[in-house]
């Protein structure tokens, strides 16, 4: 795993956006896996600015999102389809027909999840998967205890995640208790993973993911088994890492190389 520590969320997001824009320029038909939540918002704004400035085009890009709440209409302002349109798709030149979000209203949940996995495979697999991390170490909605080889399925949110996400709803009771989520096994099949974490409330999860034992109790720790992970943090989120100076030095070097010097 490469770790890039920036002073601020803005700086880290810009660097992560550069890595994605560079990959899209190299492969204009790239398949992206995308995340919602507050973490990638700044990076999405950066990509929208790049697109408006003519530095990158998403015209032939396809995307699949990580997850969606069960029971929310795609037009609900807290649904992840709504989020993606509002934060990214409405501001770039992507063809919305090429953007995919799980249907949280599906009556046959298993069929929905199986079809989603098949679509990703048929598209050639995800080249870059964007991830955030929950304060409990979850990735997508794979909560602690999720099988490390899980596939796309219906999952139950933990009380911690419900509490963390309550800030987006009027009250905690309004947060859906279930979601459809790509599995950890699904995520691990992406060729490259770009994960972002900002703020002190992510510091324990980042340390668990990066330096803890690989364990279903911290689902993000499975990323230690992936050959191509780029972890972008601000200083607060990186605070509990024992070897952070070493990772940061090395991460900057390889990022420069990756972006062409
Ligand atoms: C969102 C997702 C979640 C979030 C995580 C962090 O699609 O899969 O795993 O990445 O809950 O959320 P924020 O970014 O709001 O702190």
PDB file of C-alpha atoms and ligand atoms in Angstrom:
ATOM      1  CA  UNK A   1       0.000   0.000   0.000  1.00  0.00           C
ATOM      2  CA  UNK A   2       1.208   3.499  -0.746  1.00  0.00           C
ATOM      3  CA  UNK A   3       0.302   6.206   1.729  1.00  0.00           C
ATOM      4  CA  UNK A   4       0.129   9.852   0.734  1.00  0.00           C
ATOM      5  CA  UNK A   5      -0.245  12.185   3.712  1.00  0.00           C
ATOM      6  CA  UNK A   6      -1.184  15.770   2.912  1.00  0.00           C
ATOM      7  CA  UNK A   7      -1.587  18.654   5.343  1.00  0.00           C
ATOM      8  CA  UNK A   8      -5.243  19.083   4.443  1.00  0.00           C
ATOM      9  CA  UNK A   9      -8.148  17.195   2.948  1.00  0.00           C
ATOM     10  CA  UNK A  10      -8.072  19.652   0.025  1.00  0.00           C
ATOM     11  CA  UNK A  11      -4.457  18.854  -0.810  1.00  0.00           C
ATOM     12  CA  UNK A  12      -4.966  15.102  -0.494  1.00  0.00           C
ATOM     13  CA  UNK A  13      -8.132  15.230  -2.621  1.00  0.00           C
ATOM     14  CA  UNK A  14      -6.324  17.155  -5.357  1.00  0.00           C
ATOM     15  CA  UNK A  15      -3.591  14.521  -5.496  1.00  0.00           C
ATOM     16  CA  UNK A  16      -6.096  11.667  -5.621  1.00  0.00           C
ATOM     17  CA  UNK A  17      -8.009  13.477  -8.384  1.00  0.00           C
ATOM     18  CA  UNK A  18      -4.752  13.851 -10.332  1.00  0.00           C
ATOM     19  CA  UNK A  19      -4.155  10.108 -10.098  1.00  0.00           C
ATOM     20  CA  UNK A  20      -7.656   9.373 -11.415  1.00  0.00           C
ATOM     21  CA  UNK A  21      -7.533  12.011 -14.169  1.00  0.00           C
ATOM     22  CA  UNK A  22      -4.172  10.658 -15.290  1.00  0.00           C
ATOM     23  CA  UNK A  23      -5.615   7.123 -15.510  1.00  0.00           C
ATOM     24  CA  UNK A  24      -8.678   8.341 -17.445  1.00  0.00           C
ATOM     25  CA  UNK A  25      -6.452  10.177 -19.932  1.00  0.00           C
ATOM     26  CA  UNK A  26      -4.419   6.978 -20.433  1.00  0.00           C
ATOM     27  CA  UNK A  27      -7.550   4.839 -20.851  1.00  0.00           C
ATOM     28  CA  UNK A  28     -10.580   6.954 -21.856  1.00  0.00           C
ATOM     29  CA  UNK A  29     -12.849   3.862 -21.637  1.00  0.00           C
ATOM     30  CA  UNK A  30     -11.779   3.066 -18.092  1.00  0.00           C
ATOM     31  CA  UNK A  31     -14.198   1.371 -15.670  1.00  0.00           C
ATOM     32  CA  UNK A  32     -14.378   3.187 -12.346  1.00  0.00           C
ATOM     33  CA  UNK A  33     -15.797   1.996  -9.043  1.00  0.00           C
ATOM     34  CA  UNK A  34     -17.112   4.952  -7.068  1.00  0.00           C
ATOM     35  CA  UNK A  35     -17.935   5.740  -3.447  1.00  0.00           C
ATOM     36  CA  UNK A  36     -20.291   8.194  -1.796  1.00  0.00           C
ATOM     37  CA  UNK A  37     -20.072   9.828   1.647  1.00  0.00           C
ATOM     38  CA  UNK A  38     -18.446  13.106   2.614  1.00  0.00           C
ATOM     39  CA  UNK A  39     -14.887  11.861   2.005  1.00  0.00           C
ATOM     40  CA  UNK A  40     -14.680  11.886  -1.828  1.00  0.00           C
ATOM     41  CA  UNK A  41     -16.743  15.079  -2.313  1.00  0.00           C
ATOM     42  CA  UNK A  42     -13.744  17.410  -2.724  1.00  0.00           C
ATOM     43  CA  UNK A  43     -12.029  14.966  -5.067  1.00  0.00           C
ATOM     44  CA  UNK A  44     -15.201  14.811  -7.179  1.00  0.00           C
ATOM     45  CA  UNK A  45     -15.291  18.636  -7.339  1.00  0.00           C
ATOM     46  CA  UNK A  46     -11.671  18.592  -8.493  1.00  0.00           C
ATOM     47  CA  UNK A  47     -12.504  16.099 -11.245  1.00  0.00           C
ATOM     48  CA  UNK A  48     -15.487  18.222 -12.310  1.00  0.00           C
ATOM     49  CA  UNK A  49     -13.213  21.281 -12.521  1.00  0.00           C
ATOM     50  CA  UNK A  50     -10.680  19.312 -14.601  1.00  0.00           C
ATOM     51  CA  UNK A  51     -13.445  18.187 -16.927  1.00  0.00           C
ATOM     52  CA  UNK A  52     -14.811  21.723 -17.342  1.00  0.00           C
ATOM     53  CA  UNK A  53     -11.285  22.969 -18.044  1.00  0.00           C
ATOM     54  CA  UNK A  54     -10.942  20.368 -20.824  1.00  0.00           C
ATOM     55  CA  UNK A  55      -8.158  18.509 -18.998  1.00  0.00           C
ATOM     56  CA  UNK A  56     -10.040  15.211 -18.936  1.00  0.00           C
ATOM     57  CA  UNK A  57     -13.148  13.735 -20.506  1.00  0.00           C
ATOM     58  CA  UNK A  58     -15.424  11.102 -19.012  1.00  0.00           C
ATOM     59  CA  UNK A  59     -17.442  10.682 -22.222  1.00  0.00           C
ATOM     60  CA  UNK A  60     -16.516   6.996 -22.576  1.00  0.00           C
ATOM     61  CA  UNK A  61     -16.034   6.139 -18.904  1.00  0.00           C
ATOM     62  CA  UNK A  62     -18.274   3.592 -17.190  1.00  0.00           C
ATOM     63  CA  UNK A  63     -18.875   3.481 -13.453  1.00  0.00           C
ATOM     64  CA  UNK A  64     -20.319   1.198 -10.809  1.00  0.00           C
ATOM     65  CA  UNK A  65     -20.986   2.476  -7.297  1.00  0.00           C
ATOM     66  CA  UNK A  66     -20.199   0.584  -4.150  1.00  0.00           C
ATOM     67  CA  UNK A  67     -23.528   0.618  -2.405  1.00  0.00           C
ATOM     68  CA  UNK A  68     -27.032   1.954  -1.937  1.00  0.00           C
ATOM     69  CA  UNK A  69     -29.459   2.169   0.965  1.00  0.00           C
ATOM     70  CA  UNK A  70     -32.354  -0.274   0.921  1.00  0.00           C
ATOM     71  CA  UNK A  71     -35.731   1.416   0.641  1.00  0.00           C
ATOM     72  CA  UNK A  72     -34.736   4.855  -0.678  1.00  0.00           C
ATOM     73  CA  UNK A  73     -36.007   6.073  -4.062  1.00  0.00           C
ATOM     74  CA  UNK A  74     -33.182   7.152  -6.393  1.00  0.00           C
ATOM     75  CA  UNK A  75     -34.728  10.645  -6.172  1.00  0.00           C
ATOM     76  CA  UNK A  76     -34.468  10.712  -2.336  1.00  0.00           C
ATOM     77  CA  UNK A  77     -31.852  13.311  -1.441  1.00  0.00           C
ATOM     78  CA  UNK A  78     -29.993  10.815   0.761  1.00  0.00           C
ATOM     79  CA  UNK A  79     -29.927   8.015  -1.800  1.00  0.00           C
ATOM     80  CA  UNK A  80     -26.526   7.305  -3.242  1.00  0.00           C
ATOM     81  CA  UNK A  81     -27.836   7.684  -6.819  1.00  0.00           C
ATOM     82  CA  UNK A  82     -28.956  11.208  -5.932  1.00  0.00           C
ATOM     83  CA  UNK A  83     -25.576  11.907  -4.301  1.00  0.00           C
ATOM     84  CA  UNK A  84     -23.613  10.750  -7.348  1.00  0.00           C
ATOM     85  CA  UNK A  85     -25.674  12.844  -9.734  1.00  0.00           C
ATOM     86  CA  UNK A  86     -25.460  15.917  -7.512  1.00  0.00           C
ATOM     87  CA  UNK A  87     -21.776  15.644  -6.587  1.00  0.00           C
ATOM     88  CA  UNK A  88     -20.248  14.311  -9.774  1.00  0.00           C
ATOM     89  CA  UNK A  89     -22.278  13.057 -12.735  1.00  0.00           C
ATOM     90  CA  UNK A  90     -24.215  16.320 -13.268  1.00  0.00           C
ATOM     91  CA  UNK A  91     -20.902  18.202 -13.481  1.00  0.00           C
ATOM     92  CA  UNK A  92     -18.924  16.031 -15.895  1.00  0.00           C
ATOM     93  CA  UNK A  93     -19.507  14.830 -19.445  1.00  0.00           C
ATOM     94  CA  UNK A  94     -20.203  11.193 -18.475  1.00  0.00           C
ATOM     95  CA  UNK A  95     -23.134   9.453 -20.162  1.00  0.00           C
ATOM     96  CA  UNK A  96     -25.480   8.732 -17.229  1.00  0.00           C
ATOM     97  CA  UNK A  97     -26.508   5.475 -18.921  1.00  0.00           C
ATOM     98  CA  UNK A  98     -22.956   4.306 -18.276  1.00  0.00           C
ATOM     99  CA  UNK A  99     -23.226   4.999 -14.544  1.00  0.00           C
ATOM    100  CA  UNK A 100     -24.548   2.237 -12.313  1.00  0.00           C
ATOM    101  CA  UNK A 101     -25.840   2.303  -8.757  1.00  0.00           C
ATOM    102  CA  UNK A 102     -27.468  -0.695  -7.044  1.00  0.00           C
ATOM    103  CA  UNK A 103     -31.257  -0.537  -6.923  1.00  0.00           C
ATOM    104  CA  UNK A 104     -32.189  -0.269  -3.254  1.00  0.00           C
ATOM    105  CA  UNK A 105     -35.844  -0.833  -4.151  1.00  0.00           C
ATOM    106  CA  UNK A 106     -35.259  -4.178  -5.898  1.00  0.00           C
ATOM    107  CA  UNK A 107     -37.838  -6.764  -4.887  1.00  0.00           C
ATOM    108  CA  UNK A 108     -35.539  -9.647  -5.778  1.00  0.00           C
ATOM    109  CA  UNK A 109     -32.414  -8.533  -3.937  1.00  0.00           C
ATOM    110  CA  UNK A 110     -30.332 -11.600  -4.842  1.00  0.00           C
ATOM    111  CA  UNK A 111     -31.087 -11.197  -8.553  1.00  0.00           C
ATOM    112  CA  UNK A 112     -30.177  -7.499  -8.344  1.00  0.00           C
ATOM    113  CA  UNK A 113     -26.854  -8.243  -6.652  1.00  0.00           C
ATOM    114  CA  UNK A 114     -25.968 -11.096  -9.010  1.00  0.00           C
ATOM    115  CA  UNK A 115     -26.798  -8.982 -12.070  1.00  0.00           C
ATOM    116  CA  UNK A 116     -24.630  -6.136 -10.726  1.00  0.00           C
ATOM    117  CA  UNK A 117     -21.632  -8.432 -10.322  1.00  0.00           C
ATOM    118  CA  UNK A 118     -22.173  -9.814 -13.831  1.00  0.00           C
ATOM    119  CA  UNK A 119     -22.369  -6.331 -15.355  1.00  0.00           C
ATOM    120  CA  UNK A 120     -19.033  -5.422 -13.781  1.00  0.00           C
ATOM    121  CA  UNK A 121     -17.425  -8.621 -15.071  1.00  0.00           C
ATOM    122  CA  UNK A 122     -18.883  -8.132 -18.557  1.00  0.00           C
ATOM    123  CA  UNK A 123     -17.443  -4.602 -18.621  1.00  0.00           C
ATOM    124  CA  UNK A 124     -13.978  -6.077 -18.019  1.00  0.00           C
ATOM    125  CA  UNK A 125     -13.825  -5.468 -14.258  1.00  0.00           C
ATOM    126  CA  UNK A 126     -13.145  -2.321 -12.272  1.00  0.00           C
ATOM    127  CA  UNK A 127      -9.827  -0.647 -13.096  1.00  0.00           C
ATOM    128  CA  UNK A 128      -9.877   1.879 -10.247  1.00  0.00           C
ATOM    129  CA  UNK A 129     -12.048   1.540  -7.160  1.00  0.00           C
ATOM    130  CA  UNK A 130     -12.519   4.644  -5.007  1.00  0.00           C
ATOM    131  CA  UNK A 131     -13.149   3.931  -1.315  1.00  0.00           C
ATOM    132  CA  UNK A 132     -13.769   5.824   1.891  1.00  0.00           C
ATOM    133  CA  UNK A 133     -13.406   4.162   5.275  1.00  0.00           C
ATOM    134  CA  UNK A 134     -15.905   4.052   8.128  1.00  0.00           C
ATOM    135  CA  UNK A 135     -14.817   4.997  11.635  1.00  0.00           C
ATOM    136  CA  UNK A 136     -15.235   1.282  12.441  1.00  0.00           C
ATOM    137  CA  UNK A 137     -13.004   0.254   9.528  1.00  0.00           C
ATOM    138  CA  UNK A 138     -15.800  -0.631   7.104  1.00  0.00           C
ATOM    139  CA  UNK A 139     -15.369  -0.355   3.357  1.00  0.00           C
ATOM    140  CA  UNK A 140     -18.519   0.044   1.266  1.00  0.00           C
ATOM    141  CA  UNK A 141     -21.092  -1.259   3.785  1.00  0.00           C
ATOM    142  CA  UNK A 142     -18.977  -4.255   4.759  1.00  0.00           C
ATOM    143  CA  UNK A 143     -19.183  -3.837   8.493  1.00  0.00           C
ATOM    144  CA  UNK A 144     -16.867  -5.498  11.046  1.00  0.00           C
ATOM    145  CA  UNK A 145     -17.411  -9.251  10.875  1.00  0.00           C
ATOM    146  CA  UNK A 146     -18.158  -9.263   7.132  1.00  0.00           C
ATOM    147  CA  UNK A 147     -16.609 -12.173   5.284  1.00  0.00           C
ATOM    148  CA  UNK A 148     -13.369 -11.113   3.675  1.00  0.00           C
ATOM    149  CA  UNK A 149     -14.472 -12.897   0.483  1.00  0.00           C
ATOM    150  CA  UNK A 150     -18.052 -11.573   0.489  1.00  0.00           C
ATOM    151  CA  UNK A 151     -19.845 -10.629  -2.741  1.00  0.00           C
ATOM    152  CA  UNK A 152     -22.503  -8.019  -3.496  1.00  0.00           C
ATOM    153  CA  UNK A 153     -25.430  -8.592  -1.125  1.00  0.00           C
ATOM    154  CA  UNK A 154     -27.883  -7.097   1.362  1.00  0.00           C
ATOM    155  CA  UNK A 155     -26.207  -6.050   4.610  1.00  0.00           C
ATOM    156  CA  UNK A 156     -27.242  -4.571   7.964  1.00  0.00           C
ATOM    157  CA  UNK A 157     -25.643  -1.317   9.155  1.00  0.00           C
ATOM    158  CA  UNK A 158     -24.005  -1.282  12.603  1.00  0.00           C
ATOM    159  CA  UNK A 159     -25.206   1.170  15.283  1.00  0.00           C
ATOM    160  CA  UNK A 160     -21.875   3.036  14.814  1.00  0.00           C
ATOM    161  CA  UNK A 161     -22.505   3.561  11.071  1.00  0.00           C
ATOM    162  CA  UNK A 162     -26.116   4.566  11.702  1.00  0.00           C
ATOM    163  CA  UNK A 163     -24.863   7.135  14.202  1.00  0.00           C
ATOM    164  CA  UNK A 164     -22.095   8.355  11.838  1.00  0.00           C
ATOM    165  CA  UNK A 165     -24.555   8.743   8.956  1.00  0.00           C
ATOM    166  CA  UNK A 166     -27.316  10.336  11.050  1.00  0.00           C
ATOM    167  CA  UNK A 167     -25.772  13.748  10.245  1.00  0.00           C
ATOM    168  CA  UNK A 168     -27.173  13.459   6.725  1.00  0.00           C
ATOM    169  CA  UNK A 169     -30.729  12.732   7.902  1.00  0.00           C
ATOM    170  CA  UNK A 170     -33.147  14.667  10.073  1.00  0.00           C
ATOM    171  CA  UNK A 171     -32.835  12.097  12.842  1.00  0.00           C
ATOM    172  CA  UNK A 172     -30.968   8.837  13.460  1.00  0.00           C
ATOM    173  CA  UNK A 173     -34.231   6.851  13.157  1.00  0.00           C
ATOM    174  CA  UNK A 174     -34.446   7.953   9.504  1.00  0.00           C
ATOM    175  CA  UNK A 175     -31.159   6.252   8.554  1.00  0.00           C
ATOM    176  CA  UNK A 176     -32.015   3.033   6.700  1.00  0.00           C
ATOM    177  CA  UNK A 177     -30.958  -0.084   8.625  1.00  0.00           C
ATOM    178  CA  UNK A 178     -30.028  -2.064   5.498  1.00  0.00           C
ATOM    179  CA  UNK A 179     -28.063  -1.474   2.330  1.00  0.00           C
ATOM    180  CA  UNK A 180     -27.008  -3.341  -0.782  1.00  0.00           C
ATOM    181  CA  UNK A 181     -23.234  -3.394  -0.945  1.00  0.00           C
ATOM    182  CA  UNK A 182     -20.435  -4.725  -3.067  1.00  0.00           C
ATOM    183  CA  UNK A 183     -18.634  -7.391  -1.053  1.00  0.00           C
ATOM    184  CA  UNK A 184     -15.051  -7.333   0.103  1.00  0.00           C
ATOM    185  CA  UNK A 185     -14.234 -10.029  -2.466  1.00  0.00           C
ATOM    186  CA  UNK A 186     -15.828  -7.865  -5.166  1.00  0.00           C
ATOM    187  CA  UNK A 187     -13.788  -4.814  -4.127  1.00  0.00           C
ATOM    188  CA  UNK A 188     -10.561  -6.812  -3.984  1.00  0.00           C
ATOM    189  CA  UNK A 189     -10.959  -7.709  -7.671  1.00  0.00           C
ATOM    190  CA  UNK A 190     -10.461  -4.069  -8.711  1.00  0.00           C
ATOM    191  CA  UNK A 191      -7.087  -3.642 -10.366  1.00  0.00           C
ATOM    192  CA  UNK A 192      -6.255  -0.518  -8.360  1.00  0.00           C
ATOM    193  CA  UNK A 193      -7.764   0.903  -5.179  1.00  0.00           C
ATOM    194  CA  UNK A 194      -7.725   4.567  -4.184  1.00  0.00           C
ATOM    195  CA  UNK A 195      -8.862   5.030  -0.597  1.00  0.00           C
ATOM    196  CA  UNK A 196      -9.282   8.360   1.159  1.00  0.00           C
ATOM    197  CA  UNK A 197      -9.575   9.189   4.857  1.00  0.00           C
ATOM    198  CA  UNK A 198      -9.819  12.579   6.521  1.00  0.00           C
ATOM    199  CA  UNK A 199     -10.192  13.785  10.086  1.00  0.00           C
ATOM    200  CA  UNK A 200      -9.291  12.567  13.553  1.00  0.00           C
ATOM    201  CA  UNK A 201     -12.360  10.310  13.777  1.00  0.00           C
ATOM    202  CA  UNK A 202     -10.775   8.104  11.083  1.00  0.00           C
ATOM    203  CA  UNK A 203      -7.345   7.829  12.780  1.00  0.00           C
ATOM    204  CA  UNK A 204      -8.038   4.503  14.532  1.00  0.00           C
ATOM    205  CA  UNK A 205      -9.584   2.979  11.425  1.00  0.00           C
ATOM    206  CA  UNK A 206      -6.619   4.078   9.277  1.00  0.00           C
ATOM    207  CA  UNK A 207      -4.120   2.615  11.757  1.00  0.00           C
ATOM    208  CA  UNK A 208      -6.150  -0.616  11.906  1.00  0.00           C
ATOM    209  CA  UNK A 209      -6.297  -0.836   8.128  1.00  0.00           C
ATOM    210  CA  UNK A 210      -2.657  -0.066   7.543  1.00  0.00           C
ATOM    211  CA  UNK A 211      -0.826  -1.524  10.514  1.00  0.00           C
ATOM    212  CA  UNK A 212      -3.323  -3.813  12.248  1.00  0.00           C
ATOM    213  CA  UNK A 213      -3.729  -7.540  11.743  1.00  0.00           C
ATOM    214  CA  UNK A 214      -5.740  -8.541   8.675  1.00  0.00           C
ATOM    215  CA  UNK A 215      -9.086  -9.308  10.220  1.00  0.00           C
ATOM    216  CA  UNK A 216     -12.783  -9.215   9.429  1.00  0.00           C
ATOM    217  CA  UNK A 217     -13.075  -7.003  12.511  1.00  0.00           C
ATOM    218  CA  UNK A 218     -11.414  -4.193  10.526  1.00  0.00           C
ATOM    219  CA  UNK A 219     -12.630  -4.899   6.962  1.00  0.00           C
ATOM    220  CA  UNK A 220     -10.267  -2.289   5.436  1.00  0.00           C
ATOM    221  CA  UNK A 221      -7.288  -4.300   6.731  1.00  0.00           C
ATOM    222  CA  UNK A 222      -7.870  -6.742   3.831  1.00  0.00           C
ATOM    223  CA  UNK A 223      -6.379  -4.041   1.591  1.00  0.00           C
ATOM    224  CA  UNK A 224      -2.981  -5.150   2.894  1.00  0.00           C
ATOM    225  CA  UNK A 225      -3.512  -8.196   0.646  1.00  0.00           C
ATOM    226  CA  UNK A 226      -4.135  -6.080  -2.484  1.00  0.00           C
ATOM    227  CA  UNK A 227      -1.145  -5.365  -4.734  1.00  0.00           C
ATOM    228  CA  UNK A 228      -2.064  -1.811  -5.808  1.00  0.00           C
ATOM    229  CA  UNK A 229      -3.587   0.408  -3.107  1.00  0.00           C
ATOM    230  CA  UNK A 230      -3.129   4.187  -2.801  1.00  0.00           C
ATOM    231  CA  UNK A 231      -4.189   5.579   0.561  1.00  0.00           C
ATOM    232  CA  UNK A 232      -4.691   9.383   0.681  1.00  0.00           C
ATOM    233  CA  UNK A 233      -4.974  10.908   4.181  1.00  0.00           C
ATOM    234  CA  UNK A 234      -4.766  14.230   5.897  1.00  0.00           C
ATOM    235  CA  UNK A 235      -2.497  14.542   8.929  1.00  0.00           C
ATOM    236  CA  UNK A 236      -5.320  14.025  11.424  1.00  0.00           C
ATOM    237  CA  UNK A 237      -6.361  10.701   9.879  1.00  0.00           C
ATOM    238  CA  UNK A 238      -2.734   9.520   9.701  1.00  0.00           C
ATOM    239  CA  UNK A 239      -1.963  10.535  13.306  1.00  0.00           C
ATOM    240  CA  UNK A 240      -1.976   7.021  14.824  1.00  0.00           C
ATOM    241  CA  UNK A 241       0.301   5.355  12.271  1.00  0.00           C
ATOM    242  CA  UNK A 242       3.575   4.208  13.808  1.00  0.00           C
ATOM    243  CA  UNK A 243       5.630   4.410  10.602  1.00  0.00           C
ATOM    244  CA  UNK A 244       3.856   7.375   9.035  1.00  0.00           C
ATOM    245  CA  UNK A 245       7.005   9.360   8.158  1.00  0.00           C
ATOM    246  CA  UNK A 246       8.439   6.431   6.257  1.00  0.00           C
ATOM    247  CA  UNK A 247       5.190   5.728   4.339  1.00  0.00           C
ATOM    248  CA  UNK A 248       4.716   9.416   3.568  1.00  0.00           C
ATOM    249  CA  UNK A 249       8.218   9.848   2.172  1.00  0.00           C
ATOM    250  CA  UNK A 250       7.899   6.774  -0.023  1.00  0.00           C
ATOM    251  CA  UNK A 251       4.324   7.580  -1.066  1.00  0.00           C
ATOM    252  CA  UNK A 252       5.284  11.040  -2.367  1.00  0.00           C
ATOM    253  CA  UNK A 253       8.111   9.549  -4.416  1.00  0.00           C
ATOM    254  CA  UNK A 254       5.982   6.909  -6.111  1.00  0.00           C
ATOM    255  CA  UNK A 255       3.104   9.322  -6.710  1.00  0.00           C
ATOM    256  CA  UNK A 256       5.464  11.693  -8.545  1.00  0.00           C
ATOM    257  CA  UNK A 257       6.681   8.802 -10.663  1.00  0.00           C
ATOM    258  CA  UNK A 258       3.133   7.615 -11.374  1.00  0.00           C
ATOM    259  CA  UNK A 259       2.056  11.095 -12.483  1.00  0.00           C
ATOM    260  CA  UNK A 260       5.035  11.317 -14.819  1.00  0.00           C
ATOM    261  CA  UNK A 261       7.695  13.070 -12.761  1.00  0.00           C
TER     262      UNK A 261
HETATM  263  C1  LIG B   1     -19.982   5.044   0.711  1.00  0.00           C
HETATM  264  C2  LIG B   1     -19.337   3.962   1.422  1.00  0.00           C
HETATM  265  C3  LIG B   1     -18.917   4.071   2.852  1.00  0.00           C
HETATM  266  C4  LIG B   1     -18.193   5.376   3.190  1.00  0.00           C
HETATM  267  C5  LIG B   1     -17.804   5.418   4.654  1.00  0.00           C
HETATM  268  C6  LIG B   1     -17.198   6.744   5.052  1.00  0.00           C
HETATM  269  O1  LIG B   1     -20.276   4.662  -0.617  1.00  0.00           O
HETATM  270  O2  LIG B   1     -19.177   2.943   0.859  1.00  0.00           O
HETATM  271  O3  LIG B   1     -18.080   2.989   3.165  1.00  0.00           O
HETATM  272  O4  LIG B   1     -17.049   5.480   2.392  1.00  0.00           O
HETATM  273  O5  LIG B   1     -18.931   5.185   5.439  1.00  0.00           O
HETATM  274  O6  LIG B   1     -18.179   7.722   4.981  1.00  0.00           O
HETATM  275  P1  LIG B   1     -17.812   9.273   5.031  1.00  0.00           P
HETATM  276  O7  LIG B   1     -17.013   9.539   3.804  1.00  0.00           O
HETATM  277  O8  LIG B   1     -19.120  10.003   4.989  1.00  0.00           O
HETATM  278  O9  LIG B   1     -17.032   9.481   6.271  1.00  0.00           O
END
